[in-house]
mmCIF file of C-alpha atoms and ligand atoms in Angstrom:
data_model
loop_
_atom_site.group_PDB
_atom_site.id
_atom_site.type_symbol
_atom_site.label_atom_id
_atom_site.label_comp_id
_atom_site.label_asym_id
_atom_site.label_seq_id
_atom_site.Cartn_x
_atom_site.Cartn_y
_atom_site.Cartn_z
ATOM 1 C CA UNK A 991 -72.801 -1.868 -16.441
ATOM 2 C CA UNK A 992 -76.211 -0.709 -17.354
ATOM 3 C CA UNK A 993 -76.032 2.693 -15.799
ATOM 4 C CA UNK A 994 -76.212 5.083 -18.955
ATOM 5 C CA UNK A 995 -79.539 3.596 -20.031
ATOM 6 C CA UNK A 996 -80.948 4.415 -16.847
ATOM 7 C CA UNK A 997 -83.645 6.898 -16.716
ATOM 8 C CA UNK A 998 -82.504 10.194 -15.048
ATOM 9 C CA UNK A 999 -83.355 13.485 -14.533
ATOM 10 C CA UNK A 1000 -81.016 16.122 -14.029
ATOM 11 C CA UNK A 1001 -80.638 17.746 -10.542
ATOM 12 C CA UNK A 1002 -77.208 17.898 -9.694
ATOM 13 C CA UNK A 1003 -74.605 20.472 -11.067
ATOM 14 C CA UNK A 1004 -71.780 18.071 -11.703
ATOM 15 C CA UNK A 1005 -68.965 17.218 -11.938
ATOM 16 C CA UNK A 1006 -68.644 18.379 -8.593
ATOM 17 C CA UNK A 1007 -65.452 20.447 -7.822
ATOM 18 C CA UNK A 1008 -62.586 18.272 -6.426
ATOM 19 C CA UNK A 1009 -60.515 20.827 -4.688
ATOM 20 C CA UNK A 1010 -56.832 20.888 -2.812
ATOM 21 C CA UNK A 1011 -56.858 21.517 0.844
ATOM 22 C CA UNK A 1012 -53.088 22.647 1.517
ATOM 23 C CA UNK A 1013 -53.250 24.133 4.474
ATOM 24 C CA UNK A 1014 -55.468 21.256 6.076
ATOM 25 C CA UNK A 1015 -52.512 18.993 4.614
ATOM 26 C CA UNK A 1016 -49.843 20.978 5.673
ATOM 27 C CA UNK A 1017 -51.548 21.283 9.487
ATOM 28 C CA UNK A 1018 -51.971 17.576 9.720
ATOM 29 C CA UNK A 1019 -48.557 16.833 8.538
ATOM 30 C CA UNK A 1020 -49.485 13.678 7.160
ATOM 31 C CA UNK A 1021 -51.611 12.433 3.784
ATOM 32 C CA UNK A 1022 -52.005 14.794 0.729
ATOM 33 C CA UNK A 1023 -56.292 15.804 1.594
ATOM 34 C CA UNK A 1024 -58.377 16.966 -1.207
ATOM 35 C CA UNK A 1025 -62.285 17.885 -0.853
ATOM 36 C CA UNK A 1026 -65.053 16.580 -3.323
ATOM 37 C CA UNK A 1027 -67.663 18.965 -3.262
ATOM 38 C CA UNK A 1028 -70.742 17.204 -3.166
ATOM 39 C CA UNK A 1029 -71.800 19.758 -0.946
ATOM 40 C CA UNK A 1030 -71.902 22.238 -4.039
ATOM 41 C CA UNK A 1031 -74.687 19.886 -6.044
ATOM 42 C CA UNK A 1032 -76.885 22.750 -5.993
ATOM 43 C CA UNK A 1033 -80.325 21.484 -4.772
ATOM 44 C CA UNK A 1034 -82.028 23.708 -2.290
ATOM 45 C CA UNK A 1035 -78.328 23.359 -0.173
ATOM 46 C CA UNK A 1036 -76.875 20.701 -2.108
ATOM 47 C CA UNK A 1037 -75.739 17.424 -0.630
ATOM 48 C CA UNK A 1038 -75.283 14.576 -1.500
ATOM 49 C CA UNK A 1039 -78.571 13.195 -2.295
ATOM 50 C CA UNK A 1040 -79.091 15.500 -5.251
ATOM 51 C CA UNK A 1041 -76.964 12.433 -7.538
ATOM 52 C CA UNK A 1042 -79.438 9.491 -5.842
ATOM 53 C CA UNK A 1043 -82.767 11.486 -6.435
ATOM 54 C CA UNK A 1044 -81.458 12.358 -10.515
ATOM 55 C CA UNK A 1045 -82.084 8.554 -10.827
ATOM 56 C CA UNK A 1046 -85.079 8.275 -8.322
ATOM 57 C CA UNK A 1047 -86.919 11.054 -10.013
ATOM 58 C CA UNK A 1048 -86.389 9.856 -13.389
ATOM 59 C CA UNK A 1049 -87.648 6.255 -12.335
ATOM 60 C CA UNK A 1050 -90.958 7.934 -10.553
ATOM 61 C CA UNK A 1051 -91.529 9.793 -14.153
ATOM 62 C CA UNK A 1052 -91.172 6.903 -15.936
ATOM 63 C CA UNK A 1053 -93.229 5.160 -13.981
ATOM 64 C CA UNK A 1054 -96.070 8.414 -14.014
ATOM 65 C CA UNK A 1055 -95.968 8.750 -10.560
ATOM 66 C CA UNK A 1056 -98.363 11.710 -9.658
ATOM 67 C CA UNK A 1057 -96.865 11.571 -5.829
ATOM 68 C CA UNK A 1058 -94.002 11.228 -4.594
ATOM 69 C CA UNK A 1059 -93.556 9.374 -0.217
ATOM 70 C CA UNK A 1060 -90.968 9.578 1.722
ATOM 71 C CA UNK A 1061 -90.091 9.870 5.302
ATOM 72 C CA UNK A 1062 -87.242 10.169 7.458
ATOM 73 C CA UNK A 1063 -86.118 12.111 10.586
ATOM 74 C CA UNK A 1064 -87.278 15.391 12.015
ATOM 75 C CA UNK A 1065 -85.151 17.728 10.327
ATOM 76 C CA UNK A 1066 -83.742 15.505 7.979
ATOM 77 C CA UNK A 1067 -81.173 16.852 5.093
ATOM 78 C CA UNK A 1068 -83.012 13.893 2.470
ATOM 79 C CA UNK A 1069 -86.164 15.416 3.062
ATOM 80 C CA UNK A 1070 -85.717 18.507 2.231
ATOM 81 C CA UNK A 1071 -83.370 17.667 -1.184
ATOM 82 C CA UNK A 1072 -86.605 15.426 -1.651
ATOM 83 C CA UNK A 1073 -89.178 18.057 -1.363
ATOM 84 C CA UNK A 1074 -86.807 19.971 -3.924
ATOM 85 C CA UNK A 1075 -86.346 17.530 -6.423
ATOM 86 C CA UNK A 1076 -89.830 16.898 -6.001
ATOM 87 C CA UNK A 1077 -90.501 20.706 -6.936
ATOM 88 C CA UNK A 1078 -87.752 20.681 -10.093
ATOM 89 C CA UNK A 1079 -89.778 17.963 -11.439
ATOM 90 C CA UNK A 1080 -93.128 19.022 -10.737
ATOM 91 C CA UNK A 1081 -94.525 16.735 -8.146
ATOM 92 C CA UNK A 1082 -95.897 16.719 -4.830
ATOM 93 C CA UNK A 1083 -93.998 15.323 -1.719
ATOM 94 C CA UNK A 1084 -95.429 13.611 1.204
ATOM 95 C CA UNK A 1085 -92.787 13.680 4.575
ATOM 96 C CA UNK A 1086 -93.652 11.123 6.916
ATOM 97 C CA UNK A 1087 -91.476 12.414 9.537
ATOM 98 C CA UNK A 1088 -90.225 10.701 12.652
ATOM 99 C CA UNK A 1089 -90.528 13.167 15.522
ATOM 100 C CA UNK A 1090 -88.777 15.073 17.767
ATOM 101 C CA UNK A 1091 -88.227 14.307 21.474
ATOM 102 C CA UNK A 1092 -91.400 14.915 23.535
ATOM 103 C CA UNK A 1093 -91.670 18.416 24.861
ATOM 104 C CA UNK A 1094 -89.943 19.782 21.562
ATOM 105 C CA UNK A 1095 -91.808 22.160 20.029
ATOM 106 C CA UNK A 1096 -93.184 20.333 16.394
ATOM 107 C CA UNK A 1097 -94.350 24.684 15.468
ATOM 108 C CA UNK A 1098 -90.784 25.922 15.804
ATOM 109 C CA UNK A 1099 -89.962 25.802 12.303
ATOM 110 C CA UNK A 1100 -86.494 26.173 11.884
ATOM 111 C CA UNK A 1101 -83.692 24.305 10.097
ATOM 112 C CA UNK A 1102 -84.686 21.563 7.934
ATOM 113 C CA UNK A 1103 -87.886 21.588 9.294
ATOM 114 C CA UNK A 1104 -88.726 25.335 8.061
ATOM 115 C CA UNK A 1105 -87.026 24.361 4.803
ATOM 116 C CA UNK A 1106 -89.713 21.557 4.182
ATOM 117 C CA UNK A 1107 -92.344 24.051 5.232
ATOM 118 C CA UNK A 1108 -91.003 26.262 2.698
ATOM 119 C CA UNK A 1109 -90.485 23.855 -0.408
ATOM 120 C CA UNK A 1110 -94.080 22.515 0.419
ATOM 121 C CA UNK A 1111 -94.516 19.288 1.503
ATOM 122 C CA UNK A 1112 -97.184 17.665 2.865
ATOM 123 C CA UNK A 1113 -95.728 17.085 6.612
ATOM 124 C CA UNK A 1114 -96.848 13.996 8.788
ATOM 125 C CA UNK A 1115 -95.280 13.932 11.903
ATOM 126 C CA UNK A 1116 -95.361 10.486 14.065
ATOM 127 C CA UNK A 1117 -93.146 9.503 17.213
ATOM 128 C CA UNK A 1118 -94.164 6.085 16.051
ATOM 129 C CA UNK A 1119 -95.019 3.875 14.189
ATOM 130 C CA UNK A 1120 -93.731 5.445 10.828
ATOM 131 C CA UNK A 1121 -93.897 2.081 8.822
ATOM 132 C CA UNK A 1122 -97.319 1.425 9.338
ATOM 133 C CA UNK A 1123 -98.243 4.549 8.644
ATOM 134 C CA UNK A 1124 -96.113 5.051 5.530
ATOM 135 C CA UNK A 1125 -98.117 1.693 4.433
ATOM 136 C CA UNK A 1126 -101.815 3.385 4.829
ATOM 137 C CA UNK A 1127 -100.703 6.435 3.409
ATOM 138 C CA UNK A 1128 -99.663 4.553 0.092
ATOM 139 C CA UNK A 1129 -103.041 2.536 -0.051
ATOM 140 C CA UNK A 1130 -105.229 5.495 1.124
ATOM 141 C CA UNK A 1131 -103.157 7.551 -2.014
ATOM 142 C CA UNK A 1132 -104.046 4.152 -4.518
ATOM 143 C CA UNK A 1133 -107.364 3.634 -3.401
ATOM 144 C CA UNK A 1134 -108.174 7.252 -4.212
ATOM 145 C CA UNK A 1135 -106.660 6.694 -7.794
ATOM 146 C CA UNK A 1136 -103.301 8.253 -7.169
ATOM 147 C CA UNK A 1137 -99.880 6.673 -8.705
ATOM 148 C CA UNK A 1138 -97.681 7.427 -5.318
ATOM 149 C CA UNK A 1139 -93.935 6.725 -5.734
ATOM 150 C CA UNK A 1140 -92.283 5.421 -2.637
ATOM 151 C CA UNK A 1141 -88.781 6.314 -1.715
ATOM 152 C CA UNK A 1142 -87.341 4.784 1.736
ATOM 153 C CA UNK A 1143 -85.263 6.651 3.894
ATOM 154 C CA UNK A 1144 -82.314 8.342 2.586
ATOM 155 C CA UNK A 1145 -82.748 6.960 -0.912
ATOM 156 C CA UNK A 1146 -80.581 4.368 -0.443
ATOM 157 C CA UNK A 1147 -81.883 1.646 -2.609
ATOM 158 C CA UNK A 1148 -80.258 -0.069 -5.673
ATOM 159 C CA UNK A 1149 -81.769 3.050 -7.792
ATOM 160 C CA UNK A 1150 -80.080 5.529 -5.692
ATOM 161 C CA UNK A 1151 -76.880 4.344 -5.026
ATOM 162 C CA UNK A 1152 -76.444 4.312 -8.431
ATOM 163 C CA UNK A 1153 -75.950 8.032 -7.682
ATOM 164 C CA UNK A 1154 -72.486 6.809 -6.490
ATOM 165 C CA UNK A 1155 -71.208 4.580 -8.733
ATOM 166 C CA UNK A 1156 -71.757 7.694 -11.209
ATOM 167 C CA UNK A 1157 -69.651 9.655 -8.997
ATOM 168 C CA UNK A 1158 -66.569 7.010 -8.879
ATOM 169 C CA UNK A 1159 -66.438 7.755 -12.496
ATOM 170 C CA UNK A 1160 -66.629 11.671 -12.082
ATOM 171 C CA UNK A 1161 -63.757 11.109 -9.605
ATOM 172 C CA UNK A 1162 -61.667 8.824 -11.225
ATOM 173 C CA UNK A 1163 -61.801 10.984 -14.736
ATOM 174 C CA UNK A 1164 -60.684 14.121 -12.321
ATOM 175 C CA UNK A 1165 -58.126 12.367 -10.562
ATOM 176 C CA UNK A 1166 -56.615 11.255 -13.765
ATOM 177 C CA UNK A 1167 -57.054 15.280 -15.066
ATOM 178 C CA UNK A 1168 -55.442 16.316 -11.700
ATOM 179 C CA UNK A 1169 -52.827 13.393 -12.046
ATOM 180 C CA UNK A 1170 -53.169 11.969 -8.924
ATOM 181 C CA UNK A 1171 -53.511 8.722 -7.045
ATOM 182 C CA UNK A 1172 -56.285 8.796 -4.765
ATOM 183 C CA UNK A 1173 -55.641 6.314 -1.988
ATOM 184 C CA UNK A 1174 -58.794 6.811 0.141
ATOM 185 C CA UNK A 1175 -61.831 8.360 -0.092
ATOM 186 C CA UNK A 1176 -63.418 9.113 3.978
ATOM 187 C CA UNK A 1177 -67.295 10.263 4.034
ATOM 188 C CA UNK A 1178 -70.476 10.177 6.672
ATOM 189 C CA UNK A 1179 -72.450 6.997 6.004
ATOM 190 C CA UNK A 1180 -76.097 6.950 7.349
ATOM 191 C CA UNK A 1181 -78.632 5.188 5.555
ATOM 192 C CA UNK A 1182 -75.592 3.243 3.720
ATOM 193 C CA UNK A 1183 -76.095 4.210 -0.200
ATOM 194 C CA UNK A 1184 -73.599 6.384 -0.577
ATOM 195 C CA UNK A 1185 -71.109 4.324 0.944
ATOM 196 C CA UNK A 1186 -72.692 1.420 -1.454
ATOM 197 C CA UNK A 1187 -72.458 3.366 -4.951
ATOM 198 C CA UNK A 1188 -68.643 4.633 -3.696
ATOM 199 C CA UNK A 1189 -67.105 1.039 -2.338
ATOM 200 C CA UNK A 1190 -69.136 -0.901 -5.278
ATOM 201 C CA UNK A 1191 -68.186 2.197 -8.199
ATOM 202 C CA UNK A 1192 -64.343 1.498 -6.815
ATOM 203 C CA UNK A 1193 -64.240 -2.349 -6.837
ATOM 204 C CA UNK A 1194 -65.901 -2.430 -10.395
ATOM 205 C CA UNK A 1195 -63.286 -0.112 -11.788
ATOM 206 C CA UNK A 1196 -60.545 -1.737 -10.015
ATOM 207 C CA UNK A 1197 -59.109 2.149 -8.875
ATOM 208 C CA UNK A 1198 -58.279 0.358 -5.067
ATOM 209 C CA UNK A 1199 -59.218 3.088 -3.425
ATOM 210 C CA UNK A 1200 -60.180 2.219 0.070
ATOM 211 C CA UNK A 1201 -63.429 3.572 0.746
ATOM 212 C CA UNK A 1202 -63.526 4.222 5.046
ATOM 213 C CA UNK A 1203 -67.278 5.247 5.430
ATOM 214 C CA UNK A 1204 -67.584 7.545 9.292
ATOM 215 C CA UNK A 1205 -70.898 6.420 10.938
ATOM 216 C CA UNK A 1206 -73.040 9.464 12.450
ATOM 217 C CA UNK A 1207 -73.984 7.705 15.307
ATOM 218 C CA UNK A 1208 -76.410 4.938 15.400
ATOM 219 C CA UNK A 1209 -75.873 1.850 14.229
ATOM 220 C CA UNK A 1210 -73.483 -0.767 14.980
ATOM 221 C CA UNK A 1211 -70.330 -1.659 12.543
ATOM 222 C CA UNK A 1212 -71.749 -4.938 11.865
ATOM 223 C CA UNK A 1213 -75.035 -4.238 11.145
ATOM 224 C CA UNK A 1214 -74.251 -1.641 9.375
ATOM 225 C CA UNK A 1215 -71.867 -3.746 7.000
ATOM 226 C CA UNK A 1216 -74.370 -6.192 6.643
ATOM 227 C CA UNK A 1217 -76.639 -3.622 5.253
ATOM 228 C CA UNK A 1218 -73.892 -2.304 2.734
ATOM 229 C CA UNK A 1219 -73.297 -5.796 1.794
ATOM 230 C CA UNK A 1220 -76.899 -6.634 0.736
ATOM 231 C CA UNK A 1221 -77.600 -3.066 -0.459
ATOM 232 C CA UNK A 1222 -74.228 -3.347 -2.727
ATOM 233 C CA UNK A 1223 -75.455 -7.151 -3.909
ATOM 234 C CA UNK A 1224 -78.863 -5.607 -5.077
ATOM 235 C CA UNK A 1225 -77.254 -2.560 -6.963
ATOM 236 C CA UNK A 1226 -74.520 -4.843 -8.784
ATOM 237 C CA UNK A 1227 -77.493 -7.272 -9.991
ATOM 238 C CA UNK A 1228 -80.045 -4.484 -10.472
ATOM 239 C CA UNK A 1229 -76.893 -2.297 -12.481
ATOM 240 C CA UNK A 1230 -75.401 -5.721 -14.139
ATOM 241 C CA UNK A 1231 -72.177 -5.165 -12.541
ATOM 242 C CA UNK A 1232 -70.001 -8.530 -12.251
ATOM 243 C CA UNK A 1233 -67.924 -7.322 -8.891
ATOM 244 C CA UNK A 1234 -69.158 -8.231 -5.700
ATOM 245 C CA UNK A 1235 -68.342 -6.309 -2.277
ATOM 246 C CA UNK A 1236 -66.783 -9.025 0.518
ATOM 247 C CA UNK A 1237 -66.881 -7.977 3.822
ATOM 248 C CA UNK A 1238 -62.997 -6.792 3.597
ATOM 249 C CA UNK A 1239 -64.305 -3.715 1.172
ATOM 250 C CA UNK A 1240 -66.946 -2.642 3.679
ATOM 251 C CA UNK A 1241 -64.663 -0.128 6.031
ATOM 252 C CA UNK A 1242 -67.320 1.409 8.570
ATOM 253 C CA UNK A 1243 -65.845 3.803 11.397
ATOM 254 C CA UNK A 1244 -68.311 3.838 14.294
ATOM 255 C CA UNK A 1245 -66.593 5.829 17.021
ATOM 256 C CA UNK A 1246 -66.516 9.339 15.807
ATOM 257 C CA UNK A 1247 -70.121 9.961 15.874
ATOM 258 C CA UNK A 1248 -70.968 8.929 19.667
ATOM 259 C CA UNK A 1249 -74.749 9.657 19.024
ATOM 260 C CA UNK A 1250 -76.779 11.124 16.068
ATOM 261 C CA UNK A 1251 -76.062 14.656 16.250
ATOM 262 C CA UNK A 1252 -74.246 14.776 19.681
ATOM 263 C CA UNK A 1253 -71.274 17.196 20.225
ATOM 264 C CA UNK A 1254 -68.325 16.086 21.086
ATOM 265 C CA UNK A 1255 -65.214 17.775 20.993
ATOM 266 C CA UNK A 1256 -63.311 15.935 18.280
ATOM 267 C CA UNK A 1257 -66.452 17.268 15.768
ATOM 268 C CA UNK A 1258 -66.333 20.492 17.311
ATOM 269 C CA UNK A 1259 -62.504 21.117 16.562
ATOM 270 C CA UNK A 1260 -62.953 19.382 12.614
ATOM 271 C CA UNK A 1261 -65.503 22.261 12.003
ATOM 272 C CA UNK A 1262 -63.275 25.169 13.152
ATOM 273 C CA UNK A 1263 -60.544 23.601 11.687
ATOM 274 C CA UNK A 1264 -61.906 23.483 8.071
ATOM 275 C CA UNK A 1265 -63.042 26.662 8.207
ATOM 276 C CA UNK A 1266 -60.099 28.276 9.262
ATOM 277 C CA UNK A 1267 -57.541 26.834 7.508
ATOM 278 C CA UNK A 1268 -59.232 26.368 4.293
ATOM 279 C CA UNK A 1269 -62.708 28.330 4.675
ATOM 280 C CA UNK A 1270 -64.807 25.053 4.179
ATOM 281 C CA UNK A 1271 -67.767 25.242 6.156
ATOM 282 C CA UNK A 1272 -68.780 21.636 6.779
ATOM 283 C CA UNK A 1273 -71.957 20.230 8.780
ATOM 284 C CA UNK A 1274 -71.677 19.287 12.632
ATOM 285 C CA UNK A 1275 -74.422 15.706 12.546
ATOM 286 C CA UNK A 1276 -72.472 14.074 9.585
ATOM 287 C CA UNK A 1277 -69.360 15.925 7.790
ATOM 288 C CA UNK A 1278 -67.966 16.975 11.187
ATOM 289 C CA UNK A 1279 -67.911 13.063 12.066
ATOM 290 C CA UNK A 1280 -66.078 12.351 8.911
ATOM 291 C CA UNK A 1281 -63.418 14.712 9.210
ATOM 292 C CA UNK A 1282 -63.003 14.094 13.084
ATOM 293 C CA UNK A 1283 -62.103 10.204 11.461
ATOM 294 C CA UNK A 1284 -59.530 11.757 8.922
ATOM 295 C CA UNK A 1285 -58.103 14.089 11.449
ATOM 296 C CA UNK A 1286 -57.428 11.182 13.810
ATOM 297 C CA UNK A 1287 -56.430 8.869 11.238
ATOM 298 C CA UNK A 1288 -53.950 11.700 10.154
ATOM 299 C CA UNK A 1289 -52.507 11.794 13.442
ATOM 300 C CA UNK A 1290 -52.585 8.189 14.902
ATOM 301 C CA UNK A 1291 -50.571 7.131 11.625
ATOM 302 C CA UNK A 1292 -53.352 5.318 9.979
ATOM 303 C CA UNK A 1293 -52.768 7.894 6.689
ATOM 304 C CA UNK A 1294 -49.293 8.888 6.067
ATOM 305 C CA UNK A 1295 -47.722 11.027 3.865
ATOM 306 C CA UNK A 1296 -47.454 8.575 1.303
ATOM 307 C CA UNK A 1297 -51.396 8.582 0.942
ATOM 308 C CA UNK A 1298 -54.009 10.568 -1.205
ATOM 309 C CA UNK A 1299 -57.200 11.626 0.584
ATOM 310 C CA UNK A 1300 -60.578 12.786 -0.480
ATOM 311 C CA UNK A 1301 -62.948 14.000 1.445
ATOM 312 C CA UNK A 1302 -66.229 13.722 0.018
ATOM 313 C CA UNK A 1303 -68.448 16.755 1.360
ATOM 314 C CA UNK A 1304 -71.966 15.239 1.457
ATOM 315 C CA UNK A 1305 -73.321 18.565 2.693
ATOM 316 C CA UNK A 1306 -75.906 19.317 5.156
ATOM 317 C CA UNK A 1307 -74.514 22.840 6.224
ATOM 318 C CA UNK A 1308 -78.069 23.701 7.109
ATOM 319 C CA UNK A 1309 -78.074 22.357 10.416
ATOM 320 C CA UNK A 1310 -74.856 24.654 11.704
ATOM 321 C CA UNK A 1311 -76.624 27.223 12.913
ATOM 322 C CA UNK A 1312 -78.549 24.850 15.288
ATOM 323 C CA UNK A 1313 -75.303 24.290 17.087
ATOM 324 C CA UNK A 1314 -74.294 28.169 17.026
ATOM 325 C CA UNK A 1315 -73.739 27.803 21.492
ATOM 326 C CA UNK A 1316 -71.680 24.220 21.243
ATOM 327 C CA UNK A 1317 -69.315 25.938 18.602
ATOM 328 C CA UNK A 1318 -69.524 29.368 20.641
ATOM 329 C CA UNK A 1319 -68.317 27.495 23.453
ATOM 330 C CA UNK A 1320 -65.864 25.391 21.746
ATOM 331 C CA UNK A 1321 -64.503 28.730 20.131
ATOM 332 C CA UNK A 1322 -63.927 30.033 23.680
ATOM 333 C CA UNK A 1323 -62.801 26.869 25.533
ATOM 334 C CA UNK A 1324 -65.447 26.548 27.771
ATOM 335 C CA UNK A 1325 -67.584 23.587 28.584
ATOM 336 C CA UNK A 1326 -70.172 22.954 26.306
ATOM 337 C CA UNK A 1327 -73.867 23.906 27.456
ATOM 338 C CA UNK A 1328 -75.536 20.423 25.907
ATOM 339 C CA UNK A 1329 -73.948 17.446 24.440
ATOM 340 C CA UNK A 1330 -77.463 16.258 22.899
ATOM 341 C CA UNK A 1331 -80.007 18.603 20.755
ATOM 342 C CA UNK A 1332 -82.894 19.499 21.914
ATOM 343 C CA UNK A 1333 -84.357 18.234 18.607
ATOM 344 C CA UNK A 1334 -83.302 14.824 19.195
ATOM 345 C CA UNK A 1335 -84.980 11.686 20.091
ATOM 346 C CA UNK A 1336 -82.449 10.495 22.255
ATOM 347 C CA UNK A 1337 -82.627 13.562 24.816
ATOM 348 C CA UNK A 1338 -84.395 12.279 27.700
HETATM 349 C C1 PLP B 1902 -75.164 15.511 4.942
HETATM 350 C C2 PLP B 1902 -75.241 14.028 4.838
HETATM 351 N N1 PLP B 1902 -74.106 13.333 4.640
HETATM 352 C C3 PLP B 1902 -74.115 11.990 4.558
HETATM 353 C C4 PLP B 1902 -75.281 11.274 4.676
HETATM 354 C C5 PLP B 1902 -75.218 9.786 4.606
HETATM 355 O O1 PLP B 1902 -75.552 9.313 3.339
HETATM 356 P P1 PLP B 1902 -76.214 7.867 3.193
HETATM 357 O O2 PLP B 1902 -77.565 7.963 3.807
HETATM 358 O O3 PLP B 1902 -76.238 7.627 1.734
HETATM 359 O O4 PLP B 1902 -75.357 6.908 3.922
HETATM 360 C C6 PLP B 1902 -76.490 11.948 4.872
HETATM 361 C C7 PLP B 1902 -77.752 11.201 5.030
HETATM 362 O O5 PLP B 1902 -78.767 11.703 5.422
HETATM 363 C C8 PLP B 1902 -76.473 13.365 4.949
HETATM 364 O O6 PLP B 1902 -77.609 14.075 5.142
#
């Protein structure tokens, strides 16, 4: 595996903690749970694609990129660890963002949003179209003698999922320092490199840890599997890895998420839960997903007490405050007043 001769820079404070949750474990009354704090990676507010960019960035240096292109949703978490990696290594950013829902207001800058504002991106907004667009904007930046790096959405490319394999070995040296077994490892998949780096990392080093990726929302399990598949195919040739992912190490949970971002009472009750048993404050669009899986998995049987969970955090804690009245409600048992943000593209 060619991964130490790999240009990177360094953006991530690692290794990331890997922390005991006993009172989650004890409440569930089922698998031994730990948490690896990827949310704790210490890029504007950390996440999980602080490890991908290290080895983005240090390919766009050496490559003497001037610019840096990327794009992805509205308030997206990798934009705005983009726009700060993009800072740390003294570039400029360009966001070609995917817009909110018509009527929403593009000058409320809040969230993610105000956080790109603030790290200093150049901000395109488009409610369609965003490939096309993404393509003039890289020949306009050529033809006017720039070097623009292009990153696609989420980083998840062979480059960045290398990100993950990296963090296999940061888990495996921990769990062998912590003398433990880990039988599973449960995180929010999206854009499908994390989940690559992890399942690939853990089939390479033969640890058989059964990687269960939670899906936020969009995206069917097949499709999405398909994508890990050819995403994990590239990254073992690009990182000269002999293993090969088969469809039985691709483990993609698609019914926690119900839509990007929506609330739903099973996310709801994960996000009270972790704070108030173990005062981990995780994200409602993609960690609360991933622990709703767990927590059901816990209780339907599918984990037991003879198994050893982490939990990767991937972060995004940002966007909590956006769902201050769902939670509010949730707290007090009432119905909840929306089900889908107003910043998404799916409210009518
Ligand atoms: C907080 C958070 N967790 C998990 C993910 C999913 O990671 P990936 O895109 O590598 O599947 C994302 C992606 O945006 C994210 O922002």
């Amino acid at each position: 595996m060619r991964l130490n001769t790999l240009p990177r820079v360094d953006l991530a404070v690692t290794p990331t903690p890997l922390q005991p949750l006993p009172h989650l474990t004890k409440h569930l009354n089922g698998p031994k749970i730990l948490v690896k704090r990827d949310d704790l990676t210490g890029l504007a507010f950390g996440g999980n694609k602080a490890r991908k960019l290290e080895y983005l960035m240090g390919d766009a240096l050496q490559k003497r990129a001037d610019i840096i292109v990327t794009g992805a949703g509205f308030h997206s978490n990798w934009c705005t660890q983009t726009a700060a990696a993009a800072c740390k290594v003294g570039l400029p950013v360009i966001l070609i963002k995917s817009g909110p829902r018509d009527g929403y207001d593009p000058e409320s800058w809040d969230g993610n949003h105000l956080l790109h504002r603030l790290l200093g991106a150049d901000i395109t907004i488009l409610r369609e179209g965003s490939a096309q667009r993404r393509q003039e904007i890289m020949e306009e930046l050529k033809a006017q003698g720039r070097n623009p790096y292009y990153i696609p959405v989420g980083g998840s490319n062979a480059i960045g999922s290398s990100g993950y394999i990296r963090c296999i070995l940061e888990l495996l040296t921990q769990s062998v320092e912590q003398s433990i077994r880990i039988t599973h490892l449960y995180h929010a998949t999206g854009s499908g490199g994390t989940q690559t780096g992890l399942a690939l990392g853990a089939k390479a080093l033969s640890t058989g840890i059964n990687v269960v990726g939670v899906s936020t929302g969009y995206g069917d399990a097949t499709r999405m599997s398909q994508r890990l598949l050819s995403l994990s195919e590239e990254t073992a040739e690009f990182l000269e890895i002999d293993a090969r992912l088969t469809p039985d190490d691709i483990n993609v949970l698609t019914q926690y998420g119900e839509g990007y971002g929506y609330v739903t009472e099973a996310k709801m009750e994960a996000i009270k839960l972790c704070a108030e048993t173990e005062g981990l404050i995780i994200d409602p669009v993609y960690t609360a997903p991933a622990m709703a899986a767990l927590i059901d998995n816990a209780r339907n049987g599918t984990l037991t007490e003879k198994d050893t969970v982490v939990f990767l955090h991937t972060g995004g804690t940002a966007a909590l405050f956006a769902y201050k009245e769902a939670l509010k409600t949730y707290i007090k048992g009432e119905p909840f007043p929306w089900k889908i943000p107003e910043w998404s593209p799916d409210k009518e």
